[in-house]
XYZ file of C-alpha atoms in Angstrom:
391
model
C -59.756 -46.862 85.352
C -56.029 -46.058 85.822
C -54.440 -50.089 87.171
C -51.116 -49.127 88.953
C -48.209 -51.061 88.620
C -49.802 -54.743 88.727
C -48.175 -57.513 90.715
C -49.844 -59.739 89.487
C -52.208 -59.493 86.321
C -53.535 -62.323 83.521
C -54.892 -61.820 80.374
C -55.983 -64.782 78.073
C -57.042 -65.052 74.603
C -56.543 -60.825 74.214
C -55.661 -59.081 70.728
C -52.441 -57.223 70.432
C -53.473 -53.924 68.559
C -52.320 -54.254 64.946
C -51.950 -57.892 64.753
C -54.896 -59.698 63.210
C -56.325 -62.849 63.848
C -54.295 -63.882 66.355
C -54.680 -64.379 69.898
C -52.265 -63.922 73.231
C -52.107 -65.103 76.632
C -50.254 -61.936 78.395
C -49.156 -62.029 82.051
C -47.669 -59.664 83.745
C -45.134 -59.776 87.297
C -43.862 -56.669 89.111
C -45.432 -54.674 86.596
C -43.275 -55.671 83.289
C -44.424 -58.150 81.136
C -43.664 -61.447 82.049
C -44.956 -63.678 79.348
C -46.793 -63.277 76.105
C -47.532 -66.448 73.965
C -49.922 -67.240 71.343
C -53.312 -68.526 72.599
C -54.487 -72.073 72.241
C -57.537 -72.317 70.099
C -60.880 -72.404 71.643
C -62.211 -75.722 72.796
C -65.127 -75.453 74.615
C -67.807 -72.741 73.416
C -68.760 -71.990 76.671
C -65.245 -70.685 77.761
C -65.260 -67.835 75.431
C -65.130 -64.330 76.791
C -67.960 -62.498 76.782
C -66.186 -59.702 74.913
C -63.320 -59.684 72.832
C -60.496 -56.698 74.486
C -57.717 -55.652 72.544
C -53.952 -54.381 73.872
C -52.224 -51.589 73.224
C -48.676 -50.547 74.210
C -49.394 -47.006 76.459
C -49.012 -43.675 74.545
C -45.804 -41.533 74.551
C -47.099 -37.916 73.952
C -43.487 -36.331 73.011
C -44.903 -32.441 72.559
C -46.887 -31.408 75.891
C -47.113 -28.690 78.403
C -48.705 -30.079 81.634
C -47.515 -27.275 83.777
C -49.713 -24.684 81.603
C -53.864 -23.792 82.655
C -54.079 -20.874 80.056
C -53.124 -20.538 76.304
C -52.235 -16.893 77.219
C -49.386 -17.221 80.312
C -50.396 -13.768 81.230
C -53.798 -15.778 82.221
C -51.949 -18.160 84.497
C -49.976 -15.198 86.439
C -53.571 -14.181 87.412
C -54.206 -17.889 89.050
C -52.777 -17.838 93.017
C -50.315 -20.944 93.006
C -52.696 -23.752 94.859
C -55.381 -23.356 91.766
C -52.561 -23.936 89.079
C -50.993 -26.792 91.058
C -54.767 -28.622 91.191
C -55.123 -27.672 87.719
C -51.765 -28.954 87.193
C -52.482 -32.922 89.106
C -55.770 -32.754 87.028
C -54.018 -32.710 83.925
C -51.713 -35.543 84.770
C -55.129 -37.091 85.514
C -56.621 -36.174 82.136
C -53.625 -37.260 79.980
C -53.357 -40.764 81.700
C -56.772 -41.010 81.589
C -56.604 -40.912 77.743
C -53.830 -43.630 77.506
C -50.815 -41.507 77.506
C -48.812 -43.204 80.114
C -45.433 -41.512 79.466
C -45.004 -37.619 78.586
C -41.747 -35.107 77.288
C -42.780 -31.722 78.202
C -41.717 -29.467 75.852
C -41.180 -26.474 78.319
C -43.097 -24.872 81.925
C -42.556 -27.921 84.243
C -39.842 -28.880 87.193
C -38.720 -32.065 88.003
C -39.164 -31.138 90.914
C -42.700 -29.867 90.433
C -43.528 -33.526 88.479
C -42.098 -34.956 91.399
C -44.519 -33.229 93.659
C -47.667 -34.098 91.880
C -47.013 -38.044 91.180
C -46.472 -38.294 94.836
C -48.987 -35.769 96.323
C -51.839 -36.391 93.749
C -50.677 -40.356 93.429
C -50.827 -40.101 89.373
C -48.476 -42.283 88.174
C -47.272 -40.433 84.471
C -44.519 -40.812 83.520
C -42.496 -37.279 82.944
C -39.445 -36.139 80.874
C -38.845 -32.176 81.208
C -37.011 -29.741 79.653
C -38.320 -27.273 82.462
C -37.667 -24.008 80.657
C -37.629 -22.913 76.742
C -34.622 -20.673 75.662
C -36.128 -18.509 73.331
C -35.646 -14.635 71.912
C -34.678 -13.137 75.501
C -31.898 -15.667 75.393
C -30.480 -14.515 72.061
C -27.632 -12.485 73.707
C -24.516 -14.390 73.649
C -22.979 -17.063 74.307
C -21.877 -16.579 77.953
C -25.784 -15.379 78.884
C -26.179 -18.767 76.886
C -24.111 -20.667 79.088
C -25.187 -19.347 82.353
C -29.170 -19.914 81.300
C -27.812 -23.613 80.459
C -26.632 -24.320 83.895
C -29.802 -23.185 85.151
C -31.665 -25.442 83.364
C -29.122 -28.362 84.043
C -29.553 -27.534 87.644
C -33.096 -28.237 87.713
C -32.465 -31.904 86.418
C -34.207 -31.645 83.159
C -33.131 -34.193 80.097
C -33.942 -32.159 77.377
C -33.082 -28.509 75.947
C -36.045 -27.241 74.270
C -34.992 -24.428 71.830
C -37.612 -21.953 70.380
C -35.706 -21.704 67.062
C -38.600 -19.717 65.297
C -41.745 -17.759 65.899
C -45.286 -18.931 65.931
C -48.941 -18.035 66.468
C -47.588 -14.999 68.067
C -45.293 -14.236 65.127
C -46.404 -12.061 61.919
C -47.030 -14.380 58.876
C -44.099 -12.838 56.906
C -41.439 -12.855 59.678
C -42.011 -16.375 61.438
C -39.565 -18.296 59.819
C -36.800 -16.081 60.664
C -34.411 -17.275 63.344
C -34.398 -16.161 66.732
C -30.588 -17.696 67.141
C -27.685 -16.492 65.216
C -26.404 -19.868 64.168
C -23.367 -19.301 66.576
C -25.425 -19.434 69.444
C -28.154 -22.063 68.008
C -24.717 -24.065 67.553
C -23.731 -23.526 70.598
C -26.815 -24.083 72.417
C -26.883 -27.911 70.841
C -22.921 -28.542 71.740
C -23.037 -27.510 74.850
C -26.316 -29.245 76.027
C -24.860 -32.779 74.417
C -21.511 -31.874 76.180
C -23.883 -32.590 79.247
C -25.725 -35.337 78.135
C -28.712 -33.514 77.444
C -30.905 -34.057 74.192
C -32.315 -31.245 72.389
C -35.641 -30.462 70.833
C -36.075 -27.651 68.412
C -39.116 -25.738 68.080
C -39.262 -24.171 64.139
C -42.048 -23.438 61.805
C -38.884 -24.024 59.165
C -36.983 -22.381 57.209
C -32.964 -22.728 57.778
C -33.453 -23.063 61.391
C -34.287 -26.752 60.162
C -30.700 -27.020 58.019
C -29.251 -25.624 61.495
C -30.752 -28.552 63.305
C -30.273 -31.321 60.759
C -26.489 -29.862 60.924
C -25.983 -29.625 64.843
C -27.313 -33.098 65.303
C -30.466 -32.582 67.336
C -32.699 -34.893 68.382
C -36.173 -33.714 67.560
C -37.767 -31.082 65.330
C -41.088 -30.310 66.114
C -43.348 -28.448 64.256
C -42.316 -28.097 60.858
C -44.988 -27.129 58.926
C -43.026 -25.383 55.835
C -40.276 -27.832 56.114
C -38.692 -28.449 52.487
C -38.916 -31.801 50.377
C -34.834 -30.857 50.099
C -34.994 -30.868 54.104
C -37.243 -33.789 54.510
C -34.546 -36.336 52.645
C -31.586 -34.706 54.539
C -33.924 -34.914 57.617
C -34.379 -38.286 57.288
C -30.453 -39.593 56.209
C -29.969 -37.113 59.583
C -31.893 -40.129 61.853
C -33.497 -36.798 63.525
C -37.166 -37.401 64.605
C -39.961 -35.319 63.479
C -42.749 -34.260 65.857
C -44.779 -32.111 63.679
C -47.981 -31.848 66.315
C -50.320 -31.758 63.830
C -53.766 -31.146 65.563
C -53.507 -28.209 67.842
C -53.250 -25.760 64.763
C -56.309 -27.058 63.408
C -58.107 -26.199 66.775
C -56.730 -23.272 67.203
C -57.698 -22.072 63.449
C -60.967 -22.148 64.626
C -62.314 -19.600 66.212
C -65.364 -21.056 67.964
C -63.242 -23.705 68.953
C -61.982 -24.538 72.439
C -59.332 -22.476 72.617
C -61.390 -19.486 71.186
C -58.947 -17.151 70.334
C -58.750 -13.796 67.840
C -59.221 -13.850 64.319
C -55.497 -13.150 63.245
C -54.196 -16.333 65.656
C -56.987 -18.343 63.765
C -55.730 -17.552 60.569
C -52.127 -17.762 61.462
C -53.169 -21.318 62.264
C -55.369 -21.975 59.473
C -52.045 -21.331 57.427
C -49.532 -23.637 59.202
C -52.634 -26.506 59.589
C -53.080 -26.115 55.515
C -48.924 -26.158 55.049
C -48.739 -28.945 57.736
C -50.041 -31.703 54.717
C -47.370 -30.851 52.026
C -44.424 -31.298 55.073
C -46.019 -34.388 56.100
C -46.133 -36.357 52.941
C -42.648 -35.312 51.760
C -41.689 -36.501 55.184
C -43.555 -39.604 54.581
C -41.728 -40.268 50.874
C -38.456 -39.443 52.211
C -38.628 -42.107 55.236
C -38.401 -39.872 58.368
C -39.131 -40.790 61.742
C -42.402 -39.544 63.074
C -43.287 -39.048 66.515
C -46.504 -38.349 68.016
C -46.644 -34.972 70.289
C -49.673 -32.680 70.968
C -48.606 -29.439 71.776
C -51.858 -29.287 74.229
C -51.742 -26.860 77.073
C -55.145 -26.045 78.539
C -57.621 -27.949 80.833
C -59.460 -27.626 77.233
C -57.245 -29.885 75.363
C -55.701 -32.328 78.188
C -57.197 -36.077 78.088
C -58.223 -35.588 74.304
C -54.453 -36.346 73.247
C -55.612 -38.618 70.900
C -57.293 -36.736 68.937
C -53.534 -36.438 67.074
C -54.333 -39.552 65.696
C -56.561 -38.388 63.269
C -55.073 -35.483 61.637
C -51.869 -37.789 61.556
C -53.835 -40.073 59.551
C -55.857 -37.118 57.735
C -52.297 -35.762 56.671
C -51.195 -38.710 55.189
C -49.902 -41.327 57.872
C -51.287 -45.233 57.501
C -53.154 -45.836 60.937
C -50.143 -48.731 61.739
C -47.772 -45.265 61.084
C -49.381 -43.350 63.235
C -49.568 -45.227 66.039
C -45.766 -46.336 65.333
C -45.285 -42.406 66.334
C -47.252 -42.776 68.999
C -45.451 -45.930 70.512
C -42.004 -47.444 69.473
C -40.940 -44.276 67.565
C -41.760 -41.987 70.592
C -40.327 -44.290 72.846
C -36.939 -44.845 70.676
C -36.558 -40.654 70.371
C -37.123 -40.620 74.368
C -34.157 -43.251 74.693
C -36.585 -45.893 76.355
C -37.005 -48.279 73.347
C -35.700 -50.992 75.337
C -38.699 -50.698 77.451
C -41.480 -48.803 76.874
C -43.255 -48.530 73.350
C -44.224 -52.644 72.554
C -46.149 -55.355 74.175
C -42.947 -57.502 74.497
C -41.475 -60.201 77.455
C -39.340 -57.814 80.121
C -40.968 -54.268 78.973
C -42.738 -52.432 81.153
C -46.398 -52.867 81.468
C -47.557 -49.557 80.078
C -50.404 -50.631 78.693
C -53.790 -49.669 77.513
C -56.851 -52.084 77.437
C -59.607 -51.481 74.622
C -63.143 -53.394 74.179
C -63.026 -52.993 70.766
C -60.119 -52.914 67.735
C -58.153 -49.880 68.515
C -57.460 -50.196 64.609
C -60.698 -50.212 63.251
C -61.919 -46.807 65.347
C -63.824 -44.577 63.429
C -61.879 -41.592 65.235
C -60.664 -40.392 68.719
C -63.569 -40.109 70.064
C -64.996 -43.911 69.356
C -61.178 -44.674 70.527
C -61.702 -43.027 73.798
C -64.703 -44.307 74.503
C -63.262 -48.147 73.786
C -61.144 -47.304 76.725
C -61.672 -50.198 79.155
C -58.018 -49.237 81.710
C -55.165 -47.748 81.275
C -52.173 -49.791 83.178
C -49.066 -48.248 84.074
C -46.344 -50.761 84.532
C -44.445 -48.251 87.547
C -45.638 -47.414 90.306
C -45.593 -43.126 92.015
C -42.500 -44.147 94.583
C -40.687 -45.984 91.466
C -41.042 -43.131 89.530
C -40.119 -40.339 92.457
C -36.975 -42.352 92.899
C -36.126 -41.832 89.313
C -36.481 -38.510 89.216
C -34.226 -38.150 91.956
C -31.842 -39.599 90.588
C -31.937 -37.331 87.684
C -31.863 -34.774 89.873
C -28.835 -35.811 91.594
């Protein structure tokens, strides 16, 4: 059940997620938090709550492509443009559903379009965009640079997404090389923080990573053959790392979901094995995690938690990984001072659990704990903001 921007909303004697033993008295006004104080102890047996629910701040999935129906985009060219934009409003439904409440699509969705679905569909997710990925057909110059830029500037997008390396499409041997010359990679970053934009690098690793960690970006995602060298200058850098862990582990599969040939599966099986070893030097080093997906497909949207686990598989505590998924995403997205925490004046993004979000056995026992997802702003709040971003 998706609770839309409550006026008005109570909850006594409720867990916050990660702190044990202790109870809270939560209200919420105009859809922020209003109050949050430590419960009185019980009194009278006969007051207690027949179950015990637990509170969660909302999930921030920073690595998602909600404008995608196919893993192949020669699939989606075959789809006539009222399927894709139904398949499109059921995957806002789907990831909300799941408890993300606030999404940064890493590439294939308008503002414009985002603004079309929260109002026509009435889902209230939240949506940063970089509508568009620069990527090899870009790697002519810097004045094609420039003018591709503006283009994407025009559309109101906050982010520059740059595909730095290859991936599942790329041969084994050659996808670390850079698709950039470090001119234009340089360039790209400069000019989209000349324009207040932030920038998210797609690389497998390699020195597209030293590139990144040099230019100042905000976000490296991916990063399975990232260096223990690059994970300490990564993390004096303050640059986030969103290394969307689980995706290559479905996609090495080849009766998975996703289904796909044998040399994609191994390709995967390669970066998922790889994707441990960059984790835990990460993890020594003292980087900042955050929690993205990659998902693309009606076969992957609303099981976004399913991260979780290969973020705790790989080496994460469960407190760490859902730091990614929370304050840390919110912090890289700019928002810490409202989203990302059960705290006084934040917005309500919350999600509402029957059982210890802490102690689930994995994402599927989480899911199914689900009792509501809230979502602190209303579809007109957040049409007005984008906008304004627009504007």
């Amino acid at each position: 059940m998706i609770n839309k921007h409550p006026q008005a909303r109570i909850f006594n004697h409720i867990f916050i997620a990660g702190i044990d033993g202790k109870r809270f008295d939560i209200s919420i006004k105009n859809g922020r938090f209003s109050s949050i104080v430590e419960s009185e102890p019980y009194i009278d047996q006969p007051t207690h709550p027949s179950k015990d629910l637990w509170i969660s701040p909302g999930v921030i999935d920073l690595h998602t492509h909600l404008a995608w129906t196919d893993f192949d985009h020669a699939d989606q060219l075959k789809r006539d443009s009222g399927e894709i934009e139904v398949m499109q409003a059921q995957a806002f439904e789907a990831t909300l559903r799941t408890g993300v409440t606030t999404a940064r699509d890493a590439g294939g969705i308008l503002p414009s379009t985002v603004q079309h679905l929260v109002s026509h569909y009435q889902q209230p997710l939240r949506v940063q965009t970089s509508s568009d990925m620069l990527g090899a057909a870009d790697a002519r110059g810097l004045r094609h640079l420039e003018q591709r830029m503006t283009e994407i500037f025009d559309t109101g997008a906050g982010w520059i997404k740059i595909m730095a390396t290859g991936g599942l499409g790329s041969p084994t041997e050659k996808v670390l090389d850079p698709v950039f010359s470090e001119e234009e990679f340089s360039f790209i970053v400069r000019n989209a923080h000349a324009h207040h934009k932030m920038v998210m690098v797609h690389t497998w690793g390699g020195v597209t990573v030293d590139w990144s960690i040099h230019a100042g970006v905000e976000s490296v995602e991916h990063g399975m053959f990232l260096t223990e060298d690059q994970a300490g200058r990564l993390a004096q850098s303050g640059i986030a790392f969103v290394p969307t862990t689980s995706i290559y582990r479905i996609a090495a599969d080849p009766k998975g979901v996703l289904a796909l040939n044998q040399v994609i599966c191994d390709r995967a099986a390669l970066a998922a094995e790889a994707h441990s070893k960059a984790i835990s030097y990460a993890k020594r080093a003292g980087v900042r995690f955050g929690f993205g997906t990659d998902y693309a497909t009606p076969a992957l949207h609303g099981y976004n938690l399913q991260e979780l686990d290969t973020l705790m598989d790989y080496g994460l505590t469960r407190t760490e990984a859902w730091q990614a998924a929370t304050e840390n995403a919110a912090d890289i997205l700019g928002s810490g001072n409202e989203l990302g925490h059960i705290a006084e004046g934040y917005i309500a993004d919350a999600i509402i659990f029957d059982a210890d979000p802490y102690q689930a056995q994995n994402a599927a026992a989480l899911q199914k704990s689900i009792v509501s997802v809230i979502t602190g702003t209303q579809e007109s709040d957040l049409i007005r903001t984008l906008a304004g971003n627009n504007s």
